[in-house]
Short mmCIF file of C-alpha atoms and ligand atoms in Angstrom, two decimals:
data_model
loop_
_atom_site.label_atom_id
_atom_site.label_comp_id
_atom_site.label_asym_id
_atom_site.label_seq_id
_atom_site.Cartn_x
_atom_site.Cartn_y
_atom_site.Cartn_z
CA MET F 1 -54.62 75.30 45.99
CA ASP F 2 -51.26 76.51 44.65
CA THR F 3 -50.76 76.68 40.92
CA CYS F 4 -47.82 76.85 38.53
CA ARG F 5 -47.30 77.81 34.89
CA ALA F 6 -47.55 75.20 32.16
CA ALA F 7 -47.64 75.11 28.34
CA VAL F 8 -51.02 73.65 27.41
CA ILE F 9 -52.47 72.34 24.15
CA THR F 10 -56.10 73.46 24.22
CA GLU F 11 -56.82 72.93 20.53
CA HIS F 12 -54.92 70.83 17.97
CA ASN F 13 -52.79 72.84 15.55
CA LYS F 14 -53.50 76.09 17.39
CA PRO F 15 -50.89 77.97 19.45
CA LEU F 16 -50.28 76.53 22.91
CA THR F 17 -51.22 78.76 25.83
CA ILE F 18 -49.42 79.33 29.12
CA GLN F 19 -51.90 78.48 31.86
CA GLN F 20 -51.95 78.26 35.64
CA VAL F 21 -52.41 74.60 36.56
CA PRO F 22 -53.06 73.27 40.11
CA ILE F 23 -50.18 71.73 42.10
CA PRO F 24 -51.73 68.59 43.65
CA GLU F 25 -51.42 67.28 47.19
CA LEU F 26 -48.81 64.51 47.25
CA ASP F 27 -49.90 60.90 47.80
CA PRO F 28 -47.56 58.80 49.98
CA GLY F 29 -44.35 57.96 48.09
CA SER F 30 -44.95 60.52 45.34
CA LEU F 31 -42.73 63.53 44.62
CA LEU F 32 -43.05 67.07 43.39
CA ILE F 33 -40.25 68.03 40.99
CA LYS F 34 -39.22 71.55 40.02
CA ILE F 35 -38.47 71.22 36.31
CA THR F 36 -35.10 72.56 35.16
CA ALA F 37 -35.26 71.45 31.52
CA SER F 38 -37.74 69.83 29.17
CA THR F 39 -36.59 68.75 25.73
CA LEU F 40 -39.12 68.46 22.92
CA CYS F 41 -39.64 65.33 20.88
CA GLY F 42 -41.26 64.59 17.52
CA THR F 43 -44.10 62.92 19.42
CA ASP F 44 -44.99 66.23 21.10
CA VAL F 45 -45.29 67.83 17.67
CA HIS F 46 -47.41 64.95 16.29
CA ARG F 47 -49.71 65.15 19.32
CA TRP F 48 -50.03 68.91 18.89
CA HIS F 49 -51.09 68.36 15.25
CA GLY F 50 -53.77 65.84 16.22
CA PRO F 51 -54.65 63.13 18.76
CA LEU F 52 -52.27 60.14 18.72
CA GLY F 53 -54.66 57.68 20.27
CA SER F 54 -58.20 57.36 21.51
CA SER F 55 -57.03 58.25 25.03
CA ASP F 56 -55.69 61.67 23.97
CA SER F 57 -58.13 64.33 25.04
CA LEU F 58 -57.42 68.01 25.60
CA PRO F 59 -56.27 70.03 27.50
CA ILE F 60 -52.78 68.49 27.70
CA ILE F 61 -49.55 69.87 29.16
CA THR F 62 -47.11 69.13 26.37
CA GLY F 63 -43.76 67.41 26.88
CA HIS F 64 -42.56 64.07 28.20
CA GLU F 65 -38.80 64.59 28.50
CA PRO F 66 -38.23 66.19 31.91
CA CYS F 67 -35.28 66.73 34.21
CA GLY F 68 -35.69 68.56 37.48
CA THR F 69 -34.82 68.90 41.14
CA VAL F 70 -36.76 67.31 43.97
CA GLU F 71 -38.91 69.95 45.65
CA GLU F 72 -40.96 67.77 47.98
CA ILE F 73 -41.20 64.05 48.85
CA ALA F 74 -44.19 62.45 50.55
CA GLY F 75 -42.27 60.13 52.89
CA ALA F 76 -38.87 58.49 52.39
CA ARG F 77 -37.82 57.43 48.90
CA THR F 78 -34.81 55.65 47.43
CA ASP F 79 -33.52 55.83 43.86
CA ILE F 80 -33.07 52.98 41.34
CA LEU F 81 -29.78 52.07 43.05
CA GLY F 82 -31.27 52.01 46.55
CA GLN F 83 -29.78 55.34 47.64
CA PRO F 84 -31.93 57.84 49.57
CA VAL F 85 -33.53 60.61 47.50
CA LYS F 86 -33.31 64.08 49.06
CA CYS F 87 -34.84 67.46 48.30
CA GLY F 88 -32.57 69.31 45.86
CA ASP F 89 -31.38 66.15 44.06
CA ARG F 90 -31.41 66.55 40.28
CA VAL F 91 -33.26 63.58 38.82
CA VAL F 92 -35.08 61.91 35.95
CA TRP F 93 -37.72 59.22 36.50
CA SER F 94 -39.11 56.21 34.67
CA TYR F 95 -42.55 55.49 33.31
CA VAL F 96 -44.81 53.17 35.26
CA ALA F 97 -46.08 49.70 34.36
CA CYS F 98 -48.91 48.05 36.31
CA GLY F 99 -46.74 45.23 37.66
CA SER F 100 -49.55 42.69 37.73
CA CYS F 101 -50.60 41.93 34.13
CA TYR F 102 -49.37 39.17 31.79
CA TYR F 103 -46.80 41.48 30.16
CA CYS F 104 -45.40 42.68 33.48
CA THR F 105 -45.34 39.40 35.39
CA VAL F 106 -45.08 36.48 32.94
CA ALA F 107 -43.57 37.91 29.77
CA CYS F 108 -41.37 40.43 31.68
CA GLN F 109 -42.06 43.01 28.93
CA PRO F 110 -43.33 45.98 30.95
CA CYS F 111 -43.03 48.38 27.99
CA ILE F 112 -46.08 46.79 26.40
CA CYS F 113 -48.12 46.69 29.61
CA PRO F 114 -51.59 48.00 28.69
CA GLY F 115 -51.77 49.81 32.05
CA ARG F 116 -48.61 51.83 31.50
CA ALA F 117 -48.44 55.44 32.59
CA SER F 118 -46.40 57.96 30.63
CA TRP F 119 -46.31 61.74 30.30
CA GLY F 120 -47.33 64.47 27.92
CA HIS F 121 -50.80 63.19 27.02
CA ASN F 122 -52.73 63.46 30.29
CA ARG F 123 -55.54 65.93 30.92
CA SER F 124 -54.27 68.95 32.82
CA ASP F 125 -57.71 69.63 34.31
CA GLN F 126 -57.86 66.28 36.13
CA HIS F 127 -55.91 65.08 39.17
CA PRO F 128 -52.88 64.95 39.41
CA TYR F 129 -52.77 67.71 36.74
CA LEU F 130 -48.98 68.01 36.36
CA LEU F 131 -48.02 65.07 34.13
CA GLY F 132 -46.46 67.04 31.25
CA SER F 133 -42.90 68.34 31.29
CA CYS F 134 -43.31 71.83 29.82
CA ALA F 135 -44.36 73.19 33.19
CA GLU F 136 -42.71 74.67 36.26
CA TYR F 137 -43.48 71.53 38.27
CA MET F 138 -44.28 67.88 37.64
CA TYR F 139 -45.96 65.30 39.82
CA VAL F 140 -44.08 61.96 40.04
CA PRO F 141 -46.28 58.99 41.04
CA LYS F 142 -44.89 56.68 43.73
CA GLU F 143 -44.37 53.79 41.27
CA CYS F 144 -41.77 55.71 39.22
CA LEU F 145 -38.14 54.73 39.70
CA ILE F 146 -35.86 57.69 40.34
CA ILE F 147 -32.49 58.09 38.59
CA LYS F 148 -30.11 60.73 39.95
CA VAL F 149 -28.31 62.90 37.39
CA PRO F 150 -24.57 63.37 38.01
CA ALA F 151 -23.22 66.94 37.97
CA GLU F 152 -21.34 66.40 34.70
CA VAL F 153 -24.58 65.78 32.74
CA SER F 154 -26.54 68.90 31.75
CA SER F 155 -30.25 69.09 32.54
CA ALA F 156 -31.01 69.34 28.81
CA SER F 157 -29.11 66.13 27.99
CA ALA F 158 -30.65 64.37 31.00
CA ALA F 159 -34.11 65.41 29.80
CA ALA F 160 -33.39 63.93 26.35
CA ALA F 161 -32.31 60.75 28.15
CA ALA F 162 -35.83 60.52 29.55
CA CYS F 163 -37.20 59.56 26.12
CA ALA F 164 -35.03 59.66 23.01
CA TYR F 165 -31.79 58.33 24.48
CA ARG F 166 -33.28 55.66 26.72
CA THR F 167 -35.28 54.34 23.76
CA VAL F 168 -31.99 53.96 21.87
CA MET F 169 -30.46 52.14 24.87
CA HIS F 170 -33.44 49.77 24.89
CA GLY F 171 -32.88 49.10 21.18
CA PHE F 172 -29.20 48.25 21.64
CA ASP F 173 -30.12 46.08 24.61
CA ARG F 174 -32.33 43.95 22.37
CA LEU F 175 -29.89 44.05 19.45
CA GLY F 176 -27.11 42.42 21.46
CA ALA F 177 -23.38 42.77 20.87
CA ILE F 178 -22.05 44.49 17.76
CA LYS F 179 -18.91 42.75 16.54
CA SER F 180 -15.83 44.69 15.51
CA HIS F 181 -16.12 43.69 11.82
CA GLU F 182 -19.77 44.74 11.53
CA SER F 183 -21.18 47.68 9.61
CA VAL F 184 -24.19 49.55 10.93
CA VAL F 185 -26.51 51.64 8.75
CA ILE F 186 -28.68 54.17 10.56
CA GLN F 187 -31.75 55.58 8.79
CA GLY F 188 -32.44 58.97 10.34
CA SER F 189 -30.33 61.84 11.66
CA GLY F 190 -32.56 63.28 14.37
CA PRO F 191 -31.88 62.93 18.11
CA LEU F 192 -32.40 59.15 18.06
CA GLY F 193 -30.20 58.67 15.00
CA ASN F 194 -27.42 60.85 16.35
CA PHE F 195 -27.43 59.19 19.76
CA ALA F 196 -27.57 55.75 18.09
CA THR F 197 -24.53 56.76 16.03
CA ALA F 198 -22.55 57.41 19.21
CA VAL F 199 -23.70 54.17 20.86
CA ALA F 200 -22.94 52.08 17.74
CA LYS F 201 -19.43 53.56 17.54
CA ASP F 202 -18.93 53.03 21.25
CA HIS F 203 -20.12 49.41 21.00
CA GLY F 204 -17.39 48.71 18.48
CA ALA F 205 -18.95 48.82 15.00
CA LYS F 206 -16.39 48.83 12.19
CA ASN F 207 -18.25 51.63 10.50
CA VAL F 208 -21.44 53.55 11.09
CA LEU F 209 -23.15 54.88 7.95
CA VAL F 210 -25.98 57.35 8.38
CA ILE F 211 -28.65 58.26 5.81
CA GLY F 212 -30.58 61.37 6.80
CA ALA F 213 -31.43 65.02 6.26
CA PRO F 214 -31.27 68.00 6.38
CA ALA F 215 -27.60 69.02 6.16
CA ASN F 216 -27.55 70.81 9.56
CA ARG F 217 -28.58 67.59 11.30
CA LEU F 218 -25.99 65.57 9.40
CA GLU F 219 -23.26 67.96 10.58
CA VAL F 220 -24.12 66.89 14.12
CA THR F 221 -24.21 63.24 13.01
CA LYS F 222 -20.59 63.53 11.85
CA LYS F 223 -19.56 64.97 15.19
CA MET F 224 -21.23 62.03 16.90
CA GLY F 225 -18.82 59.67 15.17
CA ALA F 226 -20.46 58.65 11.87
CA ASP F 227 -17.88 57.27 9.43
CA ALA F 228 -19.95 58.46 6.47
CA VAL F 229 -23.24 60.30 5.97
CA LEU F 230 -25.56 60.48 2.96
CA ASN F 231 -27.95 63.40 2.51
CA LEU F 232 -31.38 62.13 1.40
CA GLU F 233 -32.17 65.53 -0.09
CA GLU F 234 -29.11 65.36 -2.34
CA VAL F 235 -29.21 61.66 -3.20
CA THR F 236 -32.87 61.21 -4.05
CA ASP F 237 -32.47 57.97 -6.01
CA GLU F 238 -33.03 54.94 -3.79
CA LYS F 239 -30.81 52.78 -6.01
CA ALA F 240 -27.92 55.20 -5.56
CA ARG F 241 -28.36 55.03 -1.78
CA ARG F 242 -28.33 51.23 -1.92
CA GLN F 243 -25.14 51.33 -3.98
CA TRP F 244 -23.56 53.67 -1.42
CA VAL F 245 -24.19 51.12 1.33
CA LYS F 246 -22.95 48.25 -0.87
CA ASP F 247 -19.74 50.12 -1.57
CA TYR F 248 -19.01 50.25 2.16
CA THR F 249 -20.01 46.65 2.89
CA GLY F 250 -18.25 44.48 0.30
CA GLY F 251 -21.43 44.43 -1.81
CA ARG F 252 -23.35 42.49 0.85
CA GLY F 253 -25.34 45.17 2.66
CA ALA F 254 -25.10 46.15 6.31
CA ASP F 255 -24.85 43.67 9.17
CA VAL F 256 -27.20 45.87 11.18
CA VAL F 257 -29.76 48.45 10.02
CA ILE F 258 -31.29 50.75 12.62
CA GLN F 259 -34.43 52.57 11.48
CA VAL F 260 -35.01 55.75 13.51
CA ALA F 261 -36.90 57.77 10.90
CA ASN F 262 -40.43 56.37 10.52
CA ASN F 263 -42.15 53.24 9.24
CA MET F 264 -42.05 54.54 5.66
CA ALA F 265 -38.28 53.91 5.75
CA VAL F 266 -38.63 50.18 6.47
CA PRO F 267 -38.90 48.88 2.86
CA GLU F 268 -35.74 50.73 1.84
CA GLY F 269 -34.01 49.72 5.06
CA LEU F 270 -34.62 46.03 4.33
CA THR F 271 -32.85 46.42 0.98
CA LEU F 272 -29.80 47.81 2.79
CA LEU F 273 -29.48 44.78 5.08
CA ARG F 274 -27.41 41.71 4.23
CA ASP F 275 -28.90 38.21 4.41
CA GLY F 276 -28.68 37.07 8.01
CA GLY F 277 -28.50 40.64 9.32
CA ARG F 278 -30.41 42.33 12.16
CA PHE F 279 -32.98 45.07 11.60
CA LEU F 280 -33.76 47.25 14.59
CA ASN F 281 -36.97 49.18 14.01
CA ILE F 282 -37.31 52.12 16.40
CA GLY F 283 -39.02 54.91 14.44
CA ALA F 284 -42.68 54.04 14.80
CA GLY F 285 -44.32 57.10 13.27
CA GLY F 286 -46.02 57.03 9.86
CA LYS F 287 -48.86 54.68 9.08
CA ALA F 288 -47.30 53.17 5.96
CA THR F 289 -48.54 49.98 4.41
CA ILE F 290 -45.18 48.32 4.35
CA ALA F 291 -44.80 46.59 0.98
CA VAL F 292 -41.58 44.66 0.70
CA GLU F 293 -40.21 43.02 -2.43
CA ARG F 294 -37.82 40.72 -0.68
CA VAL F 295 -37.11 40.04 2.97
CA PRO F 296 -33.46 39.20 3.58
CA GLN F 297 -32.98 35.51 4.39
CA GLN F 298 -32.38 34.49 7.99
CA MET F 299 -32.74 38.04 9.19
CA LEU F 300 -33.91 39.21 12.59
CA PHE F 301 -36.51 41.97 12.77
CA ILE F 302 -36.57 43.65 16.18
CA THR F 303 -39.07 46.28 17.23
CA ILE F 304 -39.07 48.12 20.51
CA ARG F 305 -41.27 50.45 22.42
CA SER F 306 -40.12 53.04 24.93
CA GLY F 307 -37.77 51.75 27.61
CA GLU F 308 -37.55 49.94 30.93
CA PRO F 309 -36.32 51.80 34.00
CA ARG F 310 -32.76 50.48 33.59
CA HIS F 311 -32.55 52.13 30.15
CA TRP F 312 -33.02 55.56 31.78
CA LEU F 313 -30.04 54.72 33.98
CA GLN F 314 -28.01 53.39 31.02
CA ALA F 315 -28.63 56.57 29.03
CA ILE F 316 -27.62 58.82 31.94
CA GLU F 317 -24.50 56.70 32.58
CA PHE F 318 -23.57 56.86 28.90
CA LEU F 319 -23.90 60.66 28.87
CA ALA F 320 -21.71 60.93 31.97
CA SER F 321 -19.03 58.38 31.14
CA ARG F 322 -18.65 59.09 27.38
CA ARG F 323 -18.84 62.89 27.56
CA LYS F 324 -15.22 63.25 26.43
CA ASP F 325 -15.78 60.98 23.42
CA PHE F 326 -18.98 62.52 22.05
CA PRO F 327 -20.17 66.18 22.05
CA PHE F 328 -23.66 65.41 23.36
CA GLU F 329 -24.51 69.07 23.90
CA GLU F 330 -24.35 69.60 20.11
CA MET F 331 -27.61 67.67 19.84
CA ILE F 332 -29.45 70.34 21.82
CA SER F 333 -29.65 72.96 19.10
CA ARG F 334 -31.53 75.78 20.79
CA SER F 335 -32.96 76.70 24.13
CA TYR F 336 -36.22 78.52 24.73
CA LYS F 337 -38.15 79.94 27.67
CA LEU F 338 -41.55 78.51 28.58
CA ASP F 339 -43.21 81.58 27.00
CA GLU F 340 -41.50 80.70 23.71
CA ILE F 341 -43.09 77.25 23.53
CA ASN F 342 -44.74 77.94 20.17
CA ASP F 343 -41.43 78.95 18.56
CA ALA F 344 -39.84 75.80 19.97
CA MET F 345 -42.64 73.55 18.65
CA GLN F 346 -42.40 75.21 15.21
CA ALA F 347 -38.63 74.69 15.15
CA MET F 348 -39.13 70.98 15.88
CA ALA F 349 -41.92 70.70 13.30
CA SER F 350 -39.72 72.21 10.57
CA TYR F 351 -36.63 70.12 11.52
CA SER F 352 -34.62 73.36 11.79
CA VAL F 353 -33.23 72.06 15.10
CA VAL F 354 -32.06 68.59 16.18
CA LYS F 355 -33.61 69.06 19.59
CA ALA F 356 -35.15 72.09 21.26
CA VAL F 357 -35.04 72.51 25.02
CA ILE F 358 -37.31 74.55 27.24
CA ASN F 359 -35.25 75.86 30.15
CA LEU F 360 -37.27 76.67 33.23
ZN1 ZN X 1 -40.07 61.45 23.15
ZN1 ZN X 2 -48.69 45.51 33.40
#
């Protein structure tokens, strides 16, 4: 059996090792992808520090944000738009829902299908081995929808679209239209927050106000179109932050608050929202007991998980069509080789980069 190199978590909190992992035989309809770029995500770091669920067992090939070129296809395949997929095409691909449970068929909410398949948490010593993106190759099950990446989108940005950016697109999908008089507050200045800043501006918000840290991330936030940013490390008083938002919103609070930090930010976020506003809760990390003094009246609280296949397409289209409006490449702070995986994970863990990419 052929093998390829992959960055494997063998023990939590210990350095990852580069191992030879088997390349599986392809089942009908499945693909083998040669990875060109894998961006790292906060989730990869959390999972490296410890298991994220009862199904996490080691060894795991880290990474779930891949972009790559088609190396081999078992039979004929079409992409999400019905076009033939060929060897050499540069692509990203969706997660898989079971298609036959209550959530998939009746509720039409495939993101919460209990039988969902996703990447970066599967055992690398069990078939089909290659389900993590920090590897030379990945196996793509036949159920995945394929999205072609246009030439004007870099592999690194396309890889980030395979998780961070498509999650943001899903959030805006559920949020609905943003009106031209509305103010949006974004809590968080990581990859999700910075991409959400661009999308909120693009969707016509009157102003986009971002609360985040550290300063290097907020510099990128400004380039992504934020009208004003507030550094959490400098303004440590919650009341002062609330006043800052009030000053921009006629004393009412924001029409929309988007939380892309973690659940600990929810109580403060609710105090930044006007009565009747919409709260979009994306950042799901942090097991906070969420104590809230007052819930805004008539508000909408929206939570989302992951994305549906069309959100992968929406994110890729946004990167391609808005590339002159927003400097997306600024969000990819540093690139690393596969051998440098531990440096890249450390950089993500210390927030010294917005997003790290492993180039293969
Ligand atoms: Zn991710
Ligand atoms: Zn299902």
